[in-house]
Coordinates of C-alpha atoms and ligand atoms in Angstrom, one line a residue:
Chain A
X682 CA 35.7 -55.6 16.3
X683 CA 32.6 -57.7 15.1
X684 CA 32.2 -59.2 11.5
X685 CA 28.4 -57.8 11.3
X686 CA 28.1 -54.2 10.2
X687 CA 25.0 -54.1 11.7
X688 CA 23.7 -55.0 15.1
X689 CA 20.3 -54.8 16.5
X690 CA 19.2 -56.2 19.6
X691 CA 16.3 -55.9 21.4
X692 CA 15.2 -53.0 19.1
X693 CA 11.6 -51.9 20.0
X694 CA 9.7 -49.1 17.5
X695 CA 6.4 -47.6 18.9
X696 CA 4.8 -44.5 17.3
X697 CA 2.2 -42.8 19.4
X698 CA -0.5 -41.0 18.2
X699 CA -2.9 -39.8 20.4
X700 CA -4.4 -42.4 22.8
X701 CA -3.1 -45.1 20.2
X702 CA 0.4 -46.8 20.4
X703 CA 1.2 -48.4 17.1
X704 CA 4.1 -51.0 17.6
X705 CA 6.0 -51.8 14.7
X706 CA 9.1 -53.3 16.4
X707 CA 8.8 -55.1 20.0
X708 CA 12.0 -56.9 20.1
X709 CA 14.0 -56.9 17.2
X710 CA 17.1 -58.7 16.8
X711 CA 19.3 -58.6 13.7
X712 CA 22.7 -58.6 12.3
X713 CA 24.3 -57.7 8.6
X714 CA 27.5 -59.2 8.2
X715 CA 30.1 -57.0 6.4
X716 CA 29.9 -57.1 2.5
X717 CA 26.5 -58.4 2.9
X718 CA 24.0 -57.7 -0.1
X719 CA 20.4 -58.0 1.6
X720 CA 16.8 -57.6 0.1
X721 CA 14.1 -57.0 2.4
X722 CA 11.0 -57.3 1.4
X723 CA 7.5 -57.4 3.2
X724 CA 3.8 -56.6 2.8
X725 CA 2.8 -52.8 3.1
X726 CA 3.3 -51.7 6.4
X727 CA 5.6 -54.0 8.1
X728 CA 7.9 -51.4 8.8
X729 CA 10.9 -51.9 6.5
X730 CA 11.1 -48.3 5.7
X731 CA 11.2 -47.7 9.5
X732 CA 13.8 -50.1 9.6
X733 CA 16.2 -48.4 7.4
X734 CA 15.2 -45.3 9.2
X735 CA 16.7 -46.5 12.3
X736 CA 19.7 -48.3 10.6
X737 CA 20.4 -44.8 8.6
X738 CA 19.7 -43.0 12.1
X739 CA 17.5 -40.8 10.8
X740 CA 15.2 -42.3 13.4
X741 CA 15.5 -43.5 16.7
X742 CA 14.7 -46.8 18.5
X743 CA 11.9 -46.6 21.3
X744 CA 14.4 -49.1 23.0
X745 CA 17.2 -51.8 22.2
X746 CA 20.8 -51.1 21.0
X747 CA 22.1 -50.3 17.1
X748 CA 25.3 -50.6 16.4
X749 CA 26.6 -49.9 13.3
X750 CA 30.7 -50.8 12.8
X751 CA 30.9 -51.6 16.4
X752 CA 29.3 -47.8 17.3
X753 CA 26.2 -47.6 19.3
X754 CA 24.7 -45.0 17.1
X755 CA 21.2 -45.0 19.2
X756 CA 22.3 -42.6 22.1
X757 CA 24.5 -40.1 19.8
X758 CA 23.0 -36.5 19.7
X759 CA 21.7 -34.9 16.7
X760 CA 24.9 -32.9 15.4
X761 CA 27.1 -36.4 15.9
X762 CA 24.4 -38.2 14.2
X763 CA 24.3 -35.6 11.1
X764 CA 28.1 -36.0 10.7
X765 CA 28.0 -39.9 11.3
X766 CA 25.6 -40.0 8.7
X767 CA 27.9 -38.3 6.1
X768 CA 30.5 -40.7 6.7
X769 CA 28.9 -43.8 7.4
X770 CA 25.4 -43.9 5.5
X771 CA 24.3 -43.6 1.6
X772 CA 20.5 -43.5 1.2
X773 CA 19.0 -44.1 -1.9
X774 CA 15.5 -43.2 -2.5
X775 CA 12.6 -44.7 -4.6
X776 CA 12.3 -41.3 -6.1
X777 CA 15.6 -40.6 -6.5
X778 CA 15.3 -36.8 -4.7
X779 CA 17.8 -34.9 -6.4
X780 CA 18.3 -30.9 -6.1
X781 CA 16.4 -30.0 -8.6
X782 CA 18.4 -26.7 -9.3
X783 CA 22.1 -28.6 -9.5
X784 CA 23.4 -30.5 -11.9
X785 CA 24.3 -33.9 -11.6
X786 CA 28.1 -33.5 -10.8
X787 CA 26.6 -31.1 -8.5
X788 CA 24.3 -33.0 -6.5
X789 CA 27.1 -35.8 -6.2
X790 CA 29.2 -32.7 -4.8
X791 CA 26.4 -31.9 -2.3
X792 CA 28.0 -34.8 0.1
X793 CA 31.4 -33.7 0.0
X794 CA 30.8 -30.0 0.8
X795 CA 30.7 -31.7 4.5
X796 CA 34.2 -32.7 4.2
X797 CA 37.3 -30.5 4.5
X798 CA 38.4 -31.8 0.5
X799 CA 39.3 -28.8 -1.6
X800 CA 37.2 -28.3 -5.0
X801 CA 39.9 -30.0 -7.0
X802 CA 40.0 -33.5 -4.6
X803 CA 35.8 -33.1 -4.7
X804 CA 35.8 -32.8 -8.3
X805 CA 38.0 -35.8 -8.7
X806 CA 35.6 -37.5 -6.6
X807 CA 32.7 -36.7 -8.4
X808 CA 34.1 -37.5 -11.6
X809 CA 35.3 -41.0 -10.3
X810 CA 31.3 -41.7 -8.2
X811 CA 30.0 -40.8 -11.7
X812 CA 32.3 -42.9 -14.0
X813 CA 31.2 -45.9 -11.5
X814 CA 27.6 -45.2 -12.3
X815 CA 28.9 -44.9 -16.0
X816 CA 26.8 -41.0 -16.1
X817 CA 30.2 -39.3 -16.9
X818 CA 28.6 -37.7 -20.1
X819 CA 25.5 -36.3 -18.1
X820 CA 27.8 -34.4 -14.9
X821 CA 26.5 -31.0 -16.4
X822 CA 22.8 -32.3 -16.9
X823 CA 19.7 -31.2 -14.4
X824 CA 17.4 -33.8 -13.1
X825 CA 14.7 -32.3 -15.6
X826 CA 17.1 -33.3 -18.3
X827 CA 17.4 -36.9 -17.4
X828 CA 15.4 -40.0 -17.4
X829 CA 14.3 -42.0 -13.9
X830 CA 17.6 -44.3 -14.7
X831 CA 20.1 -41.4 -15.4
X832 CA 18.5 -39.8 -11.8
X833 CA 18.6 -42.6 -10.0
X834 CA 22.1 -43.4 -10.8
X835 CA 23.1 -40.0 -10.2
X836 CA 21.4 -40.5 -6.6
X837 CA 23.7 -43.7 -6.1
X838 CA 26.8 -41.5 -6.9
X839 CA 25.9 -39.3 -4.3
X840 CA 25.4 -42.1 -1.9
X841 CA 28.6 -43.4 -2.3
X842 CA 30.6 -40.2 -3.3
X843 CA 32.0 -39.7 0.5
X844 CA 32.6 -44.3 0.4
X845 CA 30.4 -44.6 3.3
X846 CA 30.0 -48.6 4.3
X847 CA 27.0 -49.1 4.2
X848 CA 24.3 -48.3 1.4
X849 CA 20.3 -48.1 2.5
X850 CA 18.0 -48.1 -0.4
X851 CA 14.5 -48.0 -0.4
X852 CA 12.6 -49.4 -3.2
X853 CA 15.0 -48.0 -5.4
X854 CA 14.0 -49.3 -8.3
X855 CA 10.0 -49.0 -7.5
X856 CA 9.7 -46.1 -10.1
X857 CA 11.4 -47.9 -13.2
X858 CA 10.6 -50.1 -15.9
X859 CA 12.2 -53.8 -15.8
X860 CA 15.4 -53.3 -17.6
X861 CA 16.2 -49.8 -16.1
X862 CA 15.6 -51.5 -12.8
X863 CA 18.1 -54.4 -14.0
X864 CA 20.7 -51.6 -14.8
X865 CA 20.5 -50.0 -11.5
X866 CA 20.6 -53.4 -9.6
X867 CA 23.8 -54.5 -11.7
X868 CA 24.9 -51.1 -10.5
X869 CA 24.4 -51.8 -6.6
X870 CA 25.6 -55.4 -7.3
X871 CA 28.8 -53.9 -8.5
X872 CA 29.4 -51.7 -5.5
X873 CA 28.2 -54.8 -3.5
X874 CA 31.1 -57.3 -5.1
X875 CA 33.6 -54.7 -6.2
X876 CA 33.5 -52.0 -3.5
X877 CA 32.8 -53.8 -0.8
X878 CA 29.6 -52.0 0.2
X879 CA 27.2 -53.3 2.4
X880 CA 23.3 -52.8 0.9
X881 CA 20.0 -53.0 2.6
X882 CA 17.3 -52.9 0.2
X883 CA 13.8 -53.0 1.1
X884 CA 11.9 -53.7 -2.6
X885 CA 8.6 -55.1 -3.1
X886 CA 9.7 -56.7 -6.5
X887 CA 11.0 -60.9 -6.4
X888 CA 13.0 -60.1 -9.3
X889 CA 15.5 -57.3 -7.8
X890 CA 15.5 -59.4 -4.8
X891 CA 17.5 -61.8 -6.9
X892 CA 20.4 -59.4 -7.2
X893 CA 20.7 -59.7 -3.5
X894 CA 22.7 -62.5 -1.9
X895 CA 19.3 -63.2 0.8
X896 CA 16.4 -62.2 1.3
X897 CA 14.5 -61.3 4.4
X898 CA 11.0 -61.0 4.9
X899 CA 10.0 -58.7 7.8
X900 CA 6.2 -59.4 8.7
X901 CA 4.2 -58.4 12.1
X902 CA 8.0 -57.4 13.6
X903 CA 9.6 -60.4 12.8
X904 CA 12.0 -62.1 10.3
X905 CA 12.0 -64.8 8.0
X906 CA 15.2 -65.5 6.1
X907 CA 15.4 -67.5 2.7
X908 CA 18.5 -67.7 0.7
X909 CA 18.5 -66.8 -2.9
X910 CA 21.2 -68.9 -5.0
X911 CA 24.1 -67.1 -6.1
Chain B
X734 CA 30.5 -25.4 -5.5
X735 CA 30.2 -24.1 -2.4
X736 CA 27.4 -22.9 0.4
X737 CA 26.7 -19.4 -1.6
X738 CA 26.4 -21.4 -4.8
X739 CA 23.3 -23.4 -3.0
X740 CA 21.8 -20.5 -2.0
X741 CA 22.0 -18.5 -5.1
X742 CA 20.9 -21.4 -6.7
X743 CA 17.7 -21.9 -4.0
X744 CA 17.5 -18.3 -5.0
X745 CA 16.8 -18.3 -8.6
X746 CA 15.3 -21.7 -9.2
X747 CA 11.9 -19.7 -9.4
X748 CA 13.1 -16.7 -11.9
X749 CA 9.7 -15.1 -12.0
X750 CA 8.9 -15.2 -8.6
X751 CA 12.8 -14.2 -7.2
X752 CA 12.5 -11.3 -9.7
X753 CA 9.6 -9.9 -8.7
X754 CA 10.7 -10.4 -5.0
X755 CA 14.0 -8.6 -5.7
X756 CA 12.3 -5.7 -7.7
X757 CA 9.8 -4.6 -5.0
X758 CA 12.9 -4.7 -2.5
X759 CA 14.6 -2.6 -5.3
X760 CA 11.5 -0.4 -5.5
X761 CA 11.5 -0.2 -1.3
X762 CA 15.1 1.2 -1.2
X763 CA 14.9 3.1 -4.0
X764 CA 12.0 5.2 -1.7
X765 CA 13.8 4.7 1.2
X766 CA 17.1 6.6 -0.3
X767 CA 15.2 9.0 -2.2
X768 CA 13.1 10.1 0.9
X769 CA 15.2 10.0 3.4
X770 CA 17.5 12.9 1.4
X771 CA 14.7 14.7 1.4
X772 CA 14.0 14.4 5.1
X773 CA 17.4 15.0 5.6
X774 CA 16.8 18.1 4.1
X775 CA 13.7 19.4 5.4
X776 CA 15.0 18.1 9.2
X777 CA 17.5 20.9 8.9
X778 CA 20.4 18.8 10.2
X779 CA 22.4 19.3 6.9
X780 CA 22.5 23.0 7.4
X781 CA 25.8 24.2 8.6
X782 CA 25.7 27.4 10.6
X783 CA 28.0 29.1 13.1
X784 CA 27.0 28.2 16.7
X785 CA 27.3 31.8 18.1
X786 CA 24.7 33.3 15.5
X787 CA 21.1 34.4 16.7
X788 CA 18.2 35.3 14.7
X789 CA 15.4 37.6 15.9
X790 CA 12.2 37.5 14.6
X791 CA 8.4 38.3 15.4
X792 CA 6.8 36.2 18.1
X793 CA 3.6 35.6 16.5
X794 CA 5.5 34.6 13.3
X795 CA 8.8 35.3 11.2
X796 CA 6.5 36.8 8.6
X797 CA 5.4 39.6 10.7
X798 CA 7.9 42.6 10.7
X799 CA 9.7 44.2 13.4
X800 CA 10.2 48.1 13.9
X801 CA 14.1 48.7 12.9
X802 CA 14.4 50.6 16.4
X803 CA 14.9 47.6 17.3
X804 CA 18.4 46.9 15.9
X805 CA 19.8 49.7 18.4
X806 CA 18.2 48.1 21.4
X807 CA 19.4 44.8 20.6
X808 CA 23.0 46.0 20.2
X809 CA 22.9 47.3 23.9
X810 CA 22.2 43.7 25.3
X811 CA 25.3 42.3 27.2
X812 CA 27.0 39.8 25.2
X813 CA 25.9 41.2 21.8
X814 CA 29.0 41.4 19.6
X815 CA 27.3 42.3 16.2
X816 CA 23.7 43.1 14.8
X817 CA 22.4 43.1 11.3
X818 CA 19.2 43.1 10.2
X819 CA 17.2 41.9 6.7
X820 CA 14.0 41.8 4.9
X821 CA 13.1 39.0 2.9
X822 CA 12.3 40.3 -0.3
X823 CA 10.4 37.1 -2.1
X824 CA 12.2 37.7 -5.1
X825 CA 12.3 36.5 -8.6
X826 CA 14.1 36.8 -11.8
X827 CA 12.3 37.3 -14.6
X828 CA 9.8 34.7 -14.1
X829 CA 8.0 33.7 -10.7
X830 CA 8.9 30.6 -10.9
X831 CA 12.8 31.3 -11.0
X832 CA 12.2 32.2 -6.9
X833 CA 15.8 33.7 -5.2
X834 CA 16.8 33.7 -1.7
X835 CA 16.8 37.4 -2.0
X836 CA 17.2 39.7 1.2
X837 CA 17.6 43.2 1.9
X838 CA 20.4 43.6 4.1
X839 CA 22.4 46.2 5.8
X840 CA 25.8 45.9 4.2
X841 CA 28.6 46.3 6.4
X842 CA 26.9 44.4 9.3
X843 CA 25.5 41.7 7.5
X844 CA 29.5 41.0 6.6
X845 CA 30.5 41.5 10.3
X846 CA 27.4 38.8 10.9
X847 CA 28.2 36.4 8.3
X848 CA 32.0 35.7 8.8
X849 CA 31.8 32.8 6.5
X850 CA 30.9 35.3 3.5
X851 CA 34.3 35.8 1.6
X852 CA 34.4 38.5 -1.0
X853 CA 37.4 40.4 -2.3
X854 CA 38.3 44.2 -1.6
X855 CA 36.7 45.6 -5.2
X856 CA 33.4 44.1 -4.5
X857 CA 33.5 45.0 -0.7
X858 CA 34.1 48.6 -1.6
X859 CA 30.9 48.3 -4.3
X860 CA 28.9 46.6 -2.0
X861 CA 29.4 49.2 0.6
X862 CA 29.4 52.2 -1.9
X863 CA 26.7 51.5 -4.4
X864 CA 22.9 51.6 -3.6
X865 CA 21.9 49.4 -6.2
X866 CA 24.6 47.1 -5.8
X867 CA 23.8 43.4 -5.5
X868 CA 26.4 41.2 -4.2
X869 CA 25.7 37.1 -5.7
X870 CA 26.5 33.8 -4.3
X871 CA 28.4 32.3 -6.4
X872 CA 26.1 28.9 -7.2
X873 CA 23.3 31.5 -7.6
X874 CA 25.3 33.7 -10.2
X875 CA 26.5 30.1 -11.7
X876 CA 22.8 29.5 -12.2
X877 CA 21.6 32.2 -13.6
X878 CA 24.7 33.2 -16.1
X879 CA 25.3 36.6 -14.0
X880 CA 28.9 38.6 -14.5
X881 CA 29.9 41.3 -12.6
X882 CA 28.5 44.6 -14.3
X883 CA 25.5 42.8 -15.3
X884 CA 22.4 44.9 -14.9
X885 CA 19.7 42.5 -13.6
X886 CA 16.2 43.6 -12.5
X887 CA 14.6 41.4 -9.7
X888 CA 10.9 41.4 -8.9
X889 CA 8.9 40.9 -5.6
X890 CA 6.5 39.3 -4.7
X891 CA 5.3 40.9 -1.9
X892 CA 6.8 44.5 -2.4
X893 CA 6.4 47.6 -4.8
X894 CA 8.0 50.3 -5.1
X895 CA 6.3 53.8 -4.3
X896 CA 7.4 55.4 -7.4
X897 CA 5.7 53.7 -9.9
X898 CA 3.8 50.6 -8.4
X899 CA 6.1 48.3 -10.2
X900 CA 7.4 45.0 -8.3
X901 CA 10.5 45.6 -10.0
X902 CA 13.7 46.8 -8.9
X903 CA 17.3 47.2 -11.2
X904 CA 20.4 45.9 -10.0
X905 CA 23.8 46.2 -11.0
X906 CA 26.0 43.3 -9.6
X907 CA 28.8 44.1 -8.1
X908 CA 30.5 41.2 -6.6
X909 CA 30.2 37.3 -6.0
X910 CA 30.4 35.7 -2.7
X911 CA 31.9 32.2 -1.8
X912 CA 32.6 30.1 0.7
X913 CA 35.1 27.9 2.2
X914 CA 32.9 25.4 3.9
X915 CA 31.3 23.2 0.9
X916 CA 28.2 22.5 3.2
X917 CA 27.4 26.2 3.0
X918 CA 25.3 27.3 0.1
X919 CA 26.4 30.2 -1.6
X920 CA 22.9 30.5 -3.1
X921 CA 21.7 33.8 -1.5
X922 CA 21.2 37.4 -3.6
X923 CA 21.8 40.4 -1.3
X924 CA 21.2 43.8 -1.4
X925 CA 21.3 47.2 0.3
X926 CA 18.3 47.7 2.5
X927 CA 18.8 51.3 2.4
X928 CA 18.0 51.1 -1.5
X929 CA 15.1 49.3 -1.0
X930 CA 13.7 51.2 2.4
X931 CA 13.7 54.7 0.4
X932 CA 12.0 52.9 -3.0
X933 CA 9.1 50.7 -1.0
X934 CA 5.7 51.7 -0.9
X935 CA 4.6 50.0 2.2
X936 CA 7.0 48.5 5.1
X937 CA 9.0 51.2 5.5
X938 CA 11.2 51.1 8.8
X939 CA 10.6 47.5 9.2
X940 CA 12.8 44.9 9.2
X941 CA 12.1 40.8 8.7
X942 CA 14.2 39.5 11.0
X943 CA 17.5 40.6 12.8
X944 CA 20.6 38.4 13.0
X945 CA 23.1 38.7 15.9
X946 CA 26.2 37.5 17.0
X947 CA 27.3 36.8 20.6
X948 CA 30.5 37.0 22.7
X949 CA 30.5 33.3 23.4
X950 CA 27.9 30.6 22.3
X951 CA 27.2 29.3 25.8
X952 CA 25.7 33.0 26.2
X953 CA 23.1 32.1 23.3
X954 CA 20.5 31.4 25.8
X955 CA 20.8 34.1 28.1
X956 CA 21.1 36.5 25.3
X957 CA 18.1 35.4 23.9
X958 CA 16.1 35.3 26.5
X959 CA 17.4 39.2 27.7
X960 CA 16.3 40.6 24.0
X961 CA 13.0 38.6 24.6
X962 CA 12.2 40.3 27.7
X963 CA 13.2 43.6 26.7
X964 CA 10.5 43.6 24.0
X965 CA 7.8 41.7 26.2
X966 CA 4.0 43.1 26.3
X967 CA 5.3 45.8 23.8
X968 CA 3.3 45.4 19.8
X969 CA 6.1 43.5 18.5
X970 CA 7.1 41.1 20.8
X971 CA 9.9 38.6 19.7
X972 CA 11.4 35.3 19.5
X973 CA 14.9 34.6 19.4
X974 CA 16.6 31.4 18.8
X975 CA 19.8 30.4 17.2
X976 CA 20.2 30.7 13.3
X977 CA 20.1 26.7 13.2
X978 CA 17.0 26.3 15.2
X979 CA 15.5 29.2 13.0
X980 CA 16.3 27.6 10.0
X981 CA 15.0 24.1 11.3
X982 CA 11.8 25.6 11.8
X983 CA 11.8 27.3 8.8
X984 CA 12.1 24.2 7.1
X985 CA 8.9 22.8 9.2
X986 CA 6.7 25.1 7.4
X987 CA 6.8 22.7 4.4
X988 CA 4.6 20.8 7.0
X989 CA 6.7 17.8 9.1
X990 CA 8.0 16.4 6.2
X991 CA 10.4 14.0 8.0
X992 CA 7.3 12.4 10.2
X993 CA 5.3 11.7 6.8
X994 CA 8.4 10.2 4.8
X995 CA 9.1 8.1 8.2
X996 CA 5.5 6.9 7.3
X997 CA 5.6 6.4 4.1
X998 CA 8.9 4.8 4.3
X999 CA 7.7 2.4 7.0
X1000 CA 4.4 1.4 5.1
X1001 CA 6.6 0.5 2.4
X1002 CA 8.5 -2.1 4.6
X1003 CA 6.1 -3.7 6.6
X1004 CA 4.5 -4.3 3.3
X1005 CA 7.5 -5.5 1.4
X1006 CA 8.5 -7.8 5.1
X1007 CA 4.6 -9.5 5.0
X1008 CA 5.2 -10.0 1.1
X1009 CA 9.1 -11.2 1.2
X1010 CA 8.2 -13.3 4.4
X1011 CA 5.3 -14.8 3.4
X1012 CA 7.0 -16.1 0.0
X1013 CA 9.9 -17.1 2.1
X1014 CA 7.5 -19.2 4.2
X1015 CA 6.2 -20.5 1.5
X1016 CA 9.5 -21.4 -1.2
X1017 CA 10.8 -23.4 2.0
X1018 CA 7.7 -25.5 2.4
X1019 CA 8.0 -26.4 -0.9
X1020 CA 11.4 -27.9 -0.3
X1021 CA 10.5 -29.4 3.0
X1022 CA 11.5 -32.9 0.9
X1023 CA 14.9 -31.6 0.1
X1024 CA 15.5 -30.1 3.4
X1025 CA 14.9 -34.1 4.4
X1026 CA 17.7 -35.2 1.9
X1027 CA 20.3 -32.7 2.9
X1028 CA 20.0 -33.5 6.2
X1029 CA 20.3 -37.5 5.7
X1030 CA 23.3 -36.8 3.9
X1031 CA 24.8 -35.5 7.1
X1032 CA 24.1 -31.4 6.9
X1033 CA 24.0 -30.3 10.3
X1034 CA 20.7 -28.7 11.7
X1035 CA 22.2 -25.5 12.2
X1036 CA 23.9 -25.3 8.7
X1037 CA 20.6 -25.8 7.0
X1038 CA 19.3 -22.3 9.2
X1039 CA 21.9 -20.6 7.9
X1040 CA 21.2 -21.3 4.2
X1041 CA 17.7 -20.2 4.3
X1042 CA 18.7 -17.1 6.6
X1043 CA 21.5 -16.6 3.7
X1044 CA 18.8 -17.0 1.0
X1045 CA 16.4 -14.5 2.6
X1046 CA 19.8 -12.2 3.5
X1047 CA 20.7 -12.5 -0.1
X1048 CA 17.2 -11.8 -1.6
X1049 CA 17.1 -8.8 0.3
X1050 CA 20.4 -7.0 -0.8
X1051 CA 19.9 -8.0 -4.7
X1052 CA 17.2 -5.7 -4.2
X1053 CA 18.0 -3.0 -1.7
X1054 CA 21.6 -2.6 -3.0
X1055 CA 20.5 -1.6 -6.5
X1056 CA 17.6 0.1 -5.2
X1057 CA 20.0 2.5 -3.3
X1058 CA 22.6 2.8 -5.8
X1059 CA 19.9 3.9 -8.0
X1060 CA 18.5 6.2 -5.4
X1061 CA 21.6 7.6 -4.4
X1062 CA 22.7 8.2 -8.6
X1063 CA 19.2 10.1 -8.7
X1064 CA 19.7 12.1 -5.4
X1065 CA 23.1 13.3 -7.1
X1066 CA 21.2 14.1 -10.0
X1067 CA 18.5 15.9 -8.6
X1068 CA 20.8 17.6 -6.1
X1069 CA 22.5 19.0 -9.3
X1070 CA 19.7 20.1 -10.6
X1071 CA 17.9 21.7 -7.2
X1072 CA 21.2 22.7 -6.2
X1073 CA 19.9 26.6 -5.4
X1074 CA 16.9 25.3 -3.7
X1075 CA 17.3 22.8 -2.1
X1076 CA 20.0 23.0 -0.4
X1077 CA 22.0 19.6 0.9
X1078 CA 20.3 17.0 -1.8
X1079 CA 22.7 14.7 -1.2
X1080 CA 23.1 11.1 -0.1
X1081 CA 24.5 11.0 3.4
X1082 CA 26.2 8.3 4.8
X1083 CA 24.0 8.2 7.9
X1084 CA 21.1 7.0 4.9
X1085 CA 23.6 4.5 3.4
X1086 CA 24.2 2.6 7.0
X1087 CA 20.4 2.9 7.6
X1088 CA 19.8 0.9 4.2
X1089 CA 22.3 -1.5 4.9
X1090 CA 21.2 -2.3 8.1
X1091 CA 17.5 -2.7 7.0
X1092 CA 18.3 -4.8 4.6
X1093 CA 19.9 -7.0 7.0
X1094 CA 16.9 -6.9 9.4
X1095 CA 14.4 -7.3 6.3
X1096 CA 16.9 -10.6 5.3
X1097 CA 16.9 -11.7 9.3
X1098 CA 13.0 -11.4 9.5
X1099 CA 11.9 -12.7 6.8
X1100 CA 14.4 -15.8 6.8
X1101 CA 14.4 -16.3 10.6
X1102 CA 11.0 -18.5 10.7
X1103 CA 11.4 -20.6 7.9
X1104 CA 15.5 -21.3 8.6
X1105 CA 13.7 -22.1 12.0
X1106 CA 11.8 -24.4 10.7
X1107 CA 13.9 -26.2 8.2
X1108 CA 16.3 -26.3 11.2
X1109 CA 13.9 -28.2 13.3
X1110 CA 12.2 -30.1 10.4
X1111 CA 12.0 -33.9 11.3
X1112 CA 13.9 -35.9 8.8
X1113 CA 11.4 -39.0 8.5
X1114 CA 8.2 -36.4 8.3
X1115 CA 10.2 -34.0 5.4
X1116 CA 11.0 -37.2 3.2
X1117 CA 7.5 -38.2 4.0
X1118 CA 5.3 -41.3 3.1
X1119 CA 6.0 -43.1 -0.5
Ligands
ATP969 N1 5.3 -41.0 12.3 C1 4.3 -42.4 12.0 N2 3.9 -42.1 13.3 C2 2.6 -42.9 12.8 N3 2.6 -44.2 12.2 C3 4.0 -44.2 11.5 C4 4.9 -43.9 11.6 N4 5.8 -44.1 10.3 C5 5.2 -45.3 10.1 N5 4.6 -45.6 10.9 C6 3.4 -46.7 10.7 O1 4.6 -47.8 10.9 C7 4.1 -49.0 10.2 C8 5.2 -49.1 9.1 O2 5.9 -48.3 8.5 P1 6.7 -48.3 7.6 O3 6.6 -47.1 6.2 O4 7.7 -48.6 7.8 O5 6.3 -49.5 6.2 P2 6.8 -50.2 5.2 O6 7.1 -51.3 5.2 O7 8.1 -49.2 4.6 O8 5.7 -49.7 4.0 P3 5.5 -49.8 2.3 O9 6.2 -51.2 1.5 O10 4.1 -49.3 2.5 O11 6.7 -48.6 2.1 C9 3.0 -48.4 9.5 O12 2.0 -48.7 9.9 C10 2.7 -46.9 9.2 O13 1.5 -46.4 9.3
MG970 MG1 8.4 -47.9 2.8

């Protein structure tokens, strides 16, 4: 198996709106090695979210191949993709996207309902995930009772609880102040360094990008790479 | 946490909305249960009557009388085993609102044609021997606190005495009758037709109905036709039918209550269906983004469908079960209070089963559209542009 966790070759993505066809990528080749922490930057509308959607298999390419851990995901069925996402991908969104009626612990437990773990094992995994994001004391709080930073920590715990190898973050600090953003980014860094998670993070914030091990600029369907100092 | 926790929490996330919906479903099933029991009473389905018993009444309608001479002629019809007759007395006790099922009957033949009535030998002897004897059903005696030997005046809202014009007759309770089958009522009050006939101011030698038993229920129709043919083209033509059918027709004089009840319940349910269905669609639409998130976490489309359907089913049962339960209790209490008059006002297994089927149907119908939409929801669209 290749050492690249993500391999895109010749990926095209076009949206058809009536008579118009918007082409986001024409022929994108892109690889990410296992254990990398990539910051993805670029102007609004350049296709960053679209790319993350393709990587997380919640959207399909118009053409080309996408391999994650060596497996072609662009040809899986909807049902197979759902199962695949549950075990391979952790999504982290700008607006946290927690279930408002569930506590932090229940939100984190949600992906585990898709596994065969019994309730004791699930509880243990939830505790571990909440400990990693330093939110064990908020386990029984609902999103309404938590700050933005705490909600994002909960979302991160939810993303890692089923131990996926790849985390996809779309502007995870876009709605947070500087200090809170840095805390969240430190958590991501820790997940990358200590737990070996591969992370692709979309951001508009150059400060945030500094936490990554390299920065990719997406513009007009092409990449331009700049590596930050470690 | 499990899927049911999710369903429950989704349902109750807006407490006021959920509460109002549950309450309206509760009311719908309360109405359904109560009116269902009432409908059952008036449909006549509940009345247990021997299969081999026929009733002959005036063809015009059963309030018109027949000549008493018909009794003997009917007795001669082949296949007829026993014949008796009765007049509806229109009786009440003390106050016109204390209506009684009072019949003036020919004592011996009445017992012969109604073998389900059980009386002891002493009562039988008095009943056949005493002109003013009153044979009272167990339920009626219980209701009015009557004992054997009591002197009871009964008034008629139809007849009066020829001697003094009084509407009231004096009786002596000579016995109680019981029945073995709890579905058979014991609320009738019976007295000697001869006592009535000799003292009544009008309507002598006429009777309200003839009751007969046949040798074999298979002959019901044949015997009935023979009787009606015998009196065809006479001043008092007859209509003979099974006692069962007669009771049904008797119930139908209250209007087609079954039909009215069906319409009322139907209207209530269509309203509920639209309100709950619309609310479910709105509730799920509000959660578009969350559903997208769940799918991104790996929840398969089918599971999303089941979660939404489970929610509408839970909603339906959360209102429906208490509704039908309260209806059951209320019908039980009402049935007890009205026991003498409205025989068979109880919650039947059929009504309960129909209610459960309706709850399932309501839950399914109100949930299937939003569930289907949620299942088909595209993740990228659901997560929206941020
Ligand atoms: N479903 C769609 N139908 C049509 N066009 C779409 C659709 N989704 C995205 N686009 C278009 O694709 C382009 C890229 O969108 P995308 O969301 O990937 O940009 P982005 O780089 O994430 O932008 P931002 O930084 O503002 O989040 C935009 O021009 C957008 O209008
Ligand atoms: Mg974007």
